[in-house]
Amino acid sequence: MSTLKIAIQKSGRLNEDSIQILKDCGISINNGIDQLKAEASNFPLEVLYLRNSDIPQYLIDGVVDLAIVGDNLLVEKGKGIEVVQKLGFSKCKVSVAVPKTFEYNSVQDLANLRIATSYPNTVNEYFSKFGLTVDIHQISGSVEIAPNIGLADAIVDIVSSGSTLFKNNLKEVEVILKSEAVLAVSPKVSPEIQKHIDTLKFRIQAVLRARNSKYILMNVPNDKIDAVGKILPVLRSLTVLPLAQEGWSSVHSVIDKDTFWDVIDQLKEVGAEGILVCPIEKMVL
């Protein structure tokens, strides 16, 4: 049987979240400290721990079949690589930042400036949309220090919390793109490998649905069940079980965690009582 090769970041937060989602998919990975390659014991999968910036080329060349990678990196280095699933973690922005003393009004103020970045293609594409020219200084690592040492007038870099910009007396003025971890597939996968990818994607989707949902149980007057069903349209149908008390039922369904409190308020307004909310481990539709 052929083995699916998946690349993930060698170290850092994206590494940890990538390993976790594979574990949540029921995949046991036999990896030790500083290993660059590890096999799963219960799924035809091999994990390659690679430098983040190298992953797009490995996908293009077909060295790996699949990767968990930030889509900002695909924009920069992986044009044409298919994204089969957004994963919802490692969210960040690729932004333009300038010194706090810089008087900024619009993107036109950045014309002809020296910009330090690890994302030259992304920067060129962005400014070309406005018909602007900038002087790109391509560097890797510690981009935010460039204006302080006179290397550049501005930077384009990844921004998460903004604390690194603040520490270096910089301010964010333009967001070029928003990024998150994605599941990306090589254009050179075989039909047999594609079957493994489809299986893994199915498991990941079940995990992501569970992460974004809560299981909800409540007691509802029978004449209010239809009203509750209109508030909770997540699943095909509510589960309704009669209670010992006549005229009441126990109603079970799923609630989206992003709208959790708003929905709870609506349920209380139509008469729901004894509302219990539970986490969901997996959600297979």
Short mmCIF file of C-alpha atoms in Angstrom, two decimals:
data_model
loop_
_atom_site.label_atom_id
_atom_site.label_comp_id
_atom_site.label_asym_id
_atom_site.label_seq_id
_atom_site.Cartn_x
_atom_site.Cartn_y
_atom_site.Cartn_z
CA MET A 1 0.00 0.00 0.00
CA SER A 2 1.31 3.45 -0.89
CA THR A 3 1.99 5.93 1.91
CA LEU A 4 0.69 9.48 2.03
CA LYS A 5 3.50 11.97 2.70
CA ILE A 6 2.46 15.10 4.57
CA ALA A 7 4.72 18.06 5.36
CA ILE A 8 4.32 20.19 8.45
CA GLN A 9 6.39 22.96 9.97
CA LYS A 10 9.46 21.68 11.81
CA SER A 11 8.90 23.81 14.93
CA GLY A 12 6.67 26.53 16.32
CA ARG A 13 2.95 26.97 16.93
CA LEU A 14 1.92 25.72 13.49
CA ASN A 15 3.80 22.50 14.23
CA GLU A 16 1.95 21.96 17.50
CA ASP A 17 -1.48 22.67 16.02
CA SER A 18 -0.77 20.45 13.01
CA ILE A 19 0.22 17.50 15.17
CA GLN A 20 -2.84 18.05 17.34
CA ILE A 21 -5.32 17.96 14.46
CA LEU A 22 -3.76 14.74 13.15
CA LYS A 23 -4.09 13.22 16.63
CA ASP A 24 -7.70 14.40 16.81
CA CYS A 25 -8.23 12.52 13.54
CA GLY A 26 -7.22 9.34 15.34
CA ILE A 27 -3.75 9.18 13.77
CA SER A 28 -0.95 8.01 16.06
CA ILE A 29 2.43 9.45 15.06
CA ASN A 30 5.60 7.80 16.31
CA ASN A 31 7.84 10.83 16.48
CA GLY A 32 10.76 11.52 18.79
CA ILE A 33 12.70 14.66 19.63
CA ASP A 34 14.39 16.30 16.63
CA GLN A 35 13.08 13.72 14.17
CA LEU A 36 12.69 15.01 10.62
CA LYS A 37 10.47 12.11 9.54
CA ALA A 38 7.94 9.99 11.38
CA GLU A 39 5.42 7.31 10.45
CA ALA A 40 1.88 6.84 11.68
CA SER A 41 1.23 3.48 13.29
CA ASN A 42 -2.45 3.24 12.33
CA PHE A 43 -2.78 5.11 9.03
CA PRO A 44 -0.75 4.98 5.78
CA LEU A 45 0.90 8.32 6.48
CA GLU A 46 4.42 9.65 6.84
CA VAL A 47 5.10 13.08 8.36
CA LEU A 48 8.02 15.17 7.13
CA TYR A 49 9.07 18.02 9.41
CA LEU A 50 10.33 20.76 7.11
CA ARG A 51 11.35 24.38 7.20
CA ASN A 52 8.18 26.36 6.61
CA SER A 53 9.47 28.35 3.63
CA ASP A 54 10.53 25.14 1.82
CA ILE A 55 7.12 23.44 1.94
CA PRO A 56 5.55 25.02 -1.19
CA GLN A 57 8.40 23.81 -3.40
CA TYR A 58 8.17 20.31 -1.95
CA LEU A 59 4.49 20.31 -2.92
CA ILE A 60 5.19 21.61 -6.42
CA ASP A 61 7.89 18.97 -6.98
CA GLY A 62 5.71 16.16 -5.63
CA VAL A 63 8.20 15.27 -2.89
CA VAL A 64 5.27 15.49 -0.47
CA ASP A 65 1.64 14.84 -1.34
CA LEU A 66 0.05 17.08 1.22
CA ALA A 67 1.00 19.86 3.62
CA ILE A 68 -0.36 21.84 6.51
CA VAL A 69 0.93 25.32 5.81
CA GLY A 70 -0.03 28.96 6.14
CA ASP A 71 -1.84 30.13 3.02
CA ASN A 72 0.25 33.33 3.12
CA LEU A 73 3.19 31.13 2.14
CA LEU A 74 1.24 29.67 -0.78
CA VAL A 75 0.43 33.18 -2.01
CA GLU A 76 4.15 33.98 -1.92
CA LYS A 77 5.67 30.74 -3.20
CA GLY A 78 2.96 28.29 -4.17
CA LYS A 79 0.89 29.70 -7.00
CA GLY A 80 -1.30 26.99 -8.46
CA ILE A 81 -1.17 24.70 -5.41
CA GLU A 82 -4.70 23.59 -4.53
CA VAL A 83 -6.06 24.27 -1.05
CA VAL A 84 -8.50 21.51 -0.12
CA GLN A 85 -9.41 22.64 3.41
CA LYS A 86 -9.01 25.71 5.58
CA LEU A 87 -8.11 24.64 9.10
CA GLY A 88 -9.04 27.64 11.23
CA PHE A 89 -5.86 27.90 13.32
CA SER A 90 -2.61 29.88 13.14
CA LYS A 91 -4.50 32.93 11.94
CA CYS A 92 -2.47 36.02 11.15
CA LYS A 93 -2.15 38.93 8.73
CA VAL A 94 0.52 39.99 6.27
CA SER A 95 0.65 43.73 6.84
CA VAL A 96 2.54 46.89 6.03
CA ALA A 97 4.02 48.61 9.08
CA VAL A 98 5.82 51.94 9.37
CA PRO A 99 7.51 53.83 12.23
CA LYS A 100 5.05 55.37 14.67
CA THR A 101 6.29 58.84 13.70
CA PHE A 102 5.41 58.28 10.03
CA GLU A 103 2.43 60.40 8.97
CA TYR A 104 0.20 57.98 7.09
CA ASN A 105 -2.99 58.83 5.21
CA SER A 106 -3.26 56.33 2.36
CA VAL A 107 -1.36 53.64 0.47
CA GLN A 108 -0.07 56.38 -1.84
CA ASP A 109 2.20 57.51 1.01
CA LEU A 110 4.19 54.29 0.60
CA ALA A 111 5.24 54.98 -3.00
CA ASN A 112 8.99 54.67 -3.64
CA LEU A 113 9.76 53.69 -0.04
CA ARG A 114 12.32 51.05 0.91
CA ILE A 115 10.38 48.06 2.22
CA ALA A 116 12.01 45.18 4.09
CA THR A 117 10.16 41.85 3.78
CA SER A 118 10.34 38.09 3.45
CA TYR A 119 7.45 38.26 0.98
CA PRO A 120 8.74 40.04 -2.14
CA ASN A 121 6.24 38.50 -4.56
CA THR A 122 3.30 39.34 -2.32
CA VAL A 123 4.55 42.93 -1.89
CA ASN A 124 5.10 43.45 -5.62
CA GLU A 125 1.66 42.09 -6.48
CA TYR A 126 -0.02 44.26 -3.84
CA PHE A 127 1.56 47.56 -4.80
CA SER A 128 1.19 46.90 -8.52
CA LYS A 129 -2.60 46.94 -7.99
CA PHE A 130 -2.26 50.60 -7.05
CA GLY A 131 0.25 51.39 -9.79
CA LEU A 132 2.92 52.06 -7.17
CA THR A 133 6.62 51.22 -7.17
CA VAL A 134 8.53 50.34 -4.00
CA ASP A 135 12.16 49.38 -3.35
CA ILE A 136 12.10 45.88 -1.87
CA HIS A 137 14.84 44.69 0.46
CA GLN A 138 14.37 40.94 0.82
CA ILE A 139 15.52 39.66 4.21
CA SER A 140 14.57 36.70 6.41
CA GLY A 141 14.11 36.95 10.13
CA SER A 142 13.96 40.07 12.34
CA VAL A 143 12.29 42.09 9.61
CA GLU A 144 10.81 44.46 12.18
CA ILE A 145 14.24 45.83 13.12
CA ALA A 146 14.97 47.11 9.59
CA PRO A 147 13.54 50.65 10.01
CA ASN A 148 15.37 51.11 13.33
CA ILE A 149 18.78 50.40 11.77
CA GLY A 150 18.15 52.46 8.64
CA LEU A 151 17.81 49.51 6.28
CA ALA A 152 14.22 50.31 5.27
CA ASP A 153 11.47 52.89 5.63
CA ALA A 154 8.74 50.30 6.20
CA ILE A 155 8.24 46.56 6.49
CA VAL A 156 5.81 43.91 5.29
CA ASP A 157 5.60 40.99 7.68
CA ILE A 158 3.29 38.61 9.52
CA VAL A 159 1.28 40.25 12.30
CA SER A 160 -0.53 38.23 14.96
CA SER A 161 -1.04 40.17 18.19
CA GLY A 162 0.90 43.26 17.10
CA SER A 163 3.13 43.15 20.17
CA THR A 164 6.32 42.78 18.10
CA LEU A 165 5.45 45.90 16.10
CA PHE A 166 4.75 47.80 19.31
CA LYS A 167 8.10 46.81 20.83
CA ASN A 168 9.90 48.06 17.73
CA ASN A 169 8.01 51.38 17.56
CA LEU A 170 6.08 50.39 14.45
CA LYS A 171 2.41 50.69 13.55
CA GLU A 172 0.30 48.65 11.15
CA VAL A 173 -1.10 50.75 8.31
CA GLU A 174 -2.25 48.29 5.61
CA VAL A 175 -3.38 44.65 5.67
CA ILE A 176 -2.26 42.93 2.48
CA LEU A 177 -3.91 39.59 3.22
CA LYS A 178 -5.35 37.49 6.01
CA SER A 179 -3.94 34.03 6.49
CA GLU A 180 -4.60 30.79 8.34
CA ALA A 181 -3.36 27.23 8.23
CA VAL A 182 -4.65 25.23 5.28
CA LEU A 183 -4.44 21.71 3.92
CA ALA A 184 -2.70 21.98 0.54
CA VAL A 185 -2.21 19.21 -2.00
CA SER A 186 0.52 18.58 -4.55
CA PRO A 187 -0.46 18.66 -8.25
CA LYS A 188 1.39 15.35 -8.70
CA VAL A 189 -0.60 12.97 -6.47
CA SER A 190 -1.54 9.55 -7.80
CA PRO A 191 -5.12 8.18 -7.72
CA GLU A 192 -4.17 5.81 -4.90
CA ILE A 193 -2.73 8.64 -2.82
CA GLN A 194 -5.80 10.75 -3.57
CA LYS A 195 -7.93 8.13 -1.81
CA HIS A 196 -5.83 8.56 1.34
CA ILE A 197 -6.15 12.35 1.03
CA ASP A 198 -9.94 12.06 0.75
CA THR A 199 -10.05 9.89 3.87
CA LEU A 200 -7.88 12.29 5.85
CA LYS A 201 -9.88 15.29 4.64
CA PHE A 202 -13.12 13.59 5.76
CA ARG A 203 -11.67 13.06 9.25
CA ILE A 204 -10.37 16.62 9.47
CA GLN A 205 -13.76 18.03 8.50
CA ALA A 206 -15.39 15.98 11.26
CA VAL A 207 -12.89 17.36 13.77
CA LEU A 208 -13.34 20.96 12.60
CA ARG A 209 -17.14 20.73 12.75
CA ALA A 210 -16.86 19.47 16.32
CA ARG A 211 -14.49 22.28 17.29
CA ASN A 212 -16.93 24.85 15.93
CA SER A 213 -20.04 23.37 17.53
CA LYS A 214 -21.55 22.53 20.92
CA TYR A 215 -24.12 19.90 21.80
CA ILE A 216 -27.15 21.44 23.48
CA LEU A 217 -29.93 19.84 25.55
CA MET A 218 -32.94 21.68 26.98
CA ASN A 219 -36.43 21.22 28.30
CA VAL A 220 -39.06 22.83 26.06
CA PRO A 221 -42.87 23.14 26.25
CA ASN A 222 -44.32 21.08 23.41
CA ASP A 223 -46.04 24.08 21.88
CA LYS A 224 -42.65 25.85 21.60
CA ILE A 225 -40.71 23.09 19.83
CA ASP A 226 -41.32 24.54 16.36
CA ALA A 227 -40.01 27.94 17.54
CA VAL A 228 -36.88 26.27 18.95
CA GLY A 229 -36.36 24.43 15.66
CA LYS A 230 -36.28 27.74 13.79
CA ILE A 231 -33.54 28.99 16.15
CA LEU A 232 -31.46 25.80 15.84
CA PRO A 233 -31.31 24.87 12.14
CA VAL A 234 -27.81 23.33 12.38
CA LEU A 235 -28.78 19.67 11.93
CA ARG A 236 -31.39 18.06 9.71
CA SER A 237 -33.87 17.83 12.56
CA LEU A 238 -34.12 18.26 16.31
CA THR A 239 -34.06 15.22 18.58
CA VAL A 240 -37.22 15.37 20.69
CA LEU A 241 -37.84 13.04 23.66
CA PRO A 242 -40.93 13.23 25.88
CA LEU A 243 -40.41 14.11 29.53
CA ALA A 244 -42.26 12.56 32.48
CA GLN A 245 -43.95 15.91 32.99
CA GLU A 246 -46.84 16.13 30.56
CA GLY A 247 -46.61 18.85 27.92
CA TRP A 248 -42.80 19.05 28.00
CA SER A 249 -40.03 17.45 25.94
CA SER A 250 -36.26 17.20 26.06
CA VAL A 251 -34.83 18.75 22.90
CA HIS A 252 -31.31 17.97 21.67
CA SER A 253 -29.40 19.70 18.87
CA VAL A 254 -26.15 21.40 17.92
CA ILE A 255 -25.25 25.05 18.32
CA ASP A 256 -22.56 27.07 16.56
CA LYS A 257 -20.04 28.29 19.14
CA ASP A 258 -19.57 31.66 17.40
CA THR A 259 -23.23 32.59 17.95
CA PHE A 260 -23.56 30.72 21.23
CA TRP A 261 -24.78 33.42 23.61
CA ASP A 262 -27.13 35.09 21.12
CA VAL A 263 -28.80 31.74 20.46
CA ILE A 264 -29.06 30.95 24.18
CA ASP A 265 -30.86 34.26 24.74
CA GLN A 266 -33.31 33.45 21.93
CA LEU A 267 -33.98 29.98 23.32
CA LYS A 268 -34.77 31.39 26.76
CA GLU A 269 -37.14 33.94 25.22
CA VAL A 270 -39.25 31.18 23.59
CA GLY A 271 -39.46 29.20 26.83
CA ALA A 272 -36.53 26.76 26.89
CA GLU A 273 -35.38 25.77 30.39
CA GLY A 274 -32.64 23.64 31.95
CA ILE A 275 -30.26 24.31 29.07
CA LEU A 276 -27.13 22.14 29.11
CA VAL A 277 -24.20 22.65 26.74
CA CYS A 278 -21.57 19.96 26.08
CA PRO A 279 -18.42 19.75 23.94
CA ILE A 280 -18.42 17.52 20.86
CA GLU A 281 -15.46 15.27 20.16
CA LYS A 282 -16.27 14.47 16.51
CA MET A 283 -19.12 15.48 14.24
CA VAL A 284 -19.71 13.28 11.18
CA LEU A 285 -22.40 14.32 8.73
#
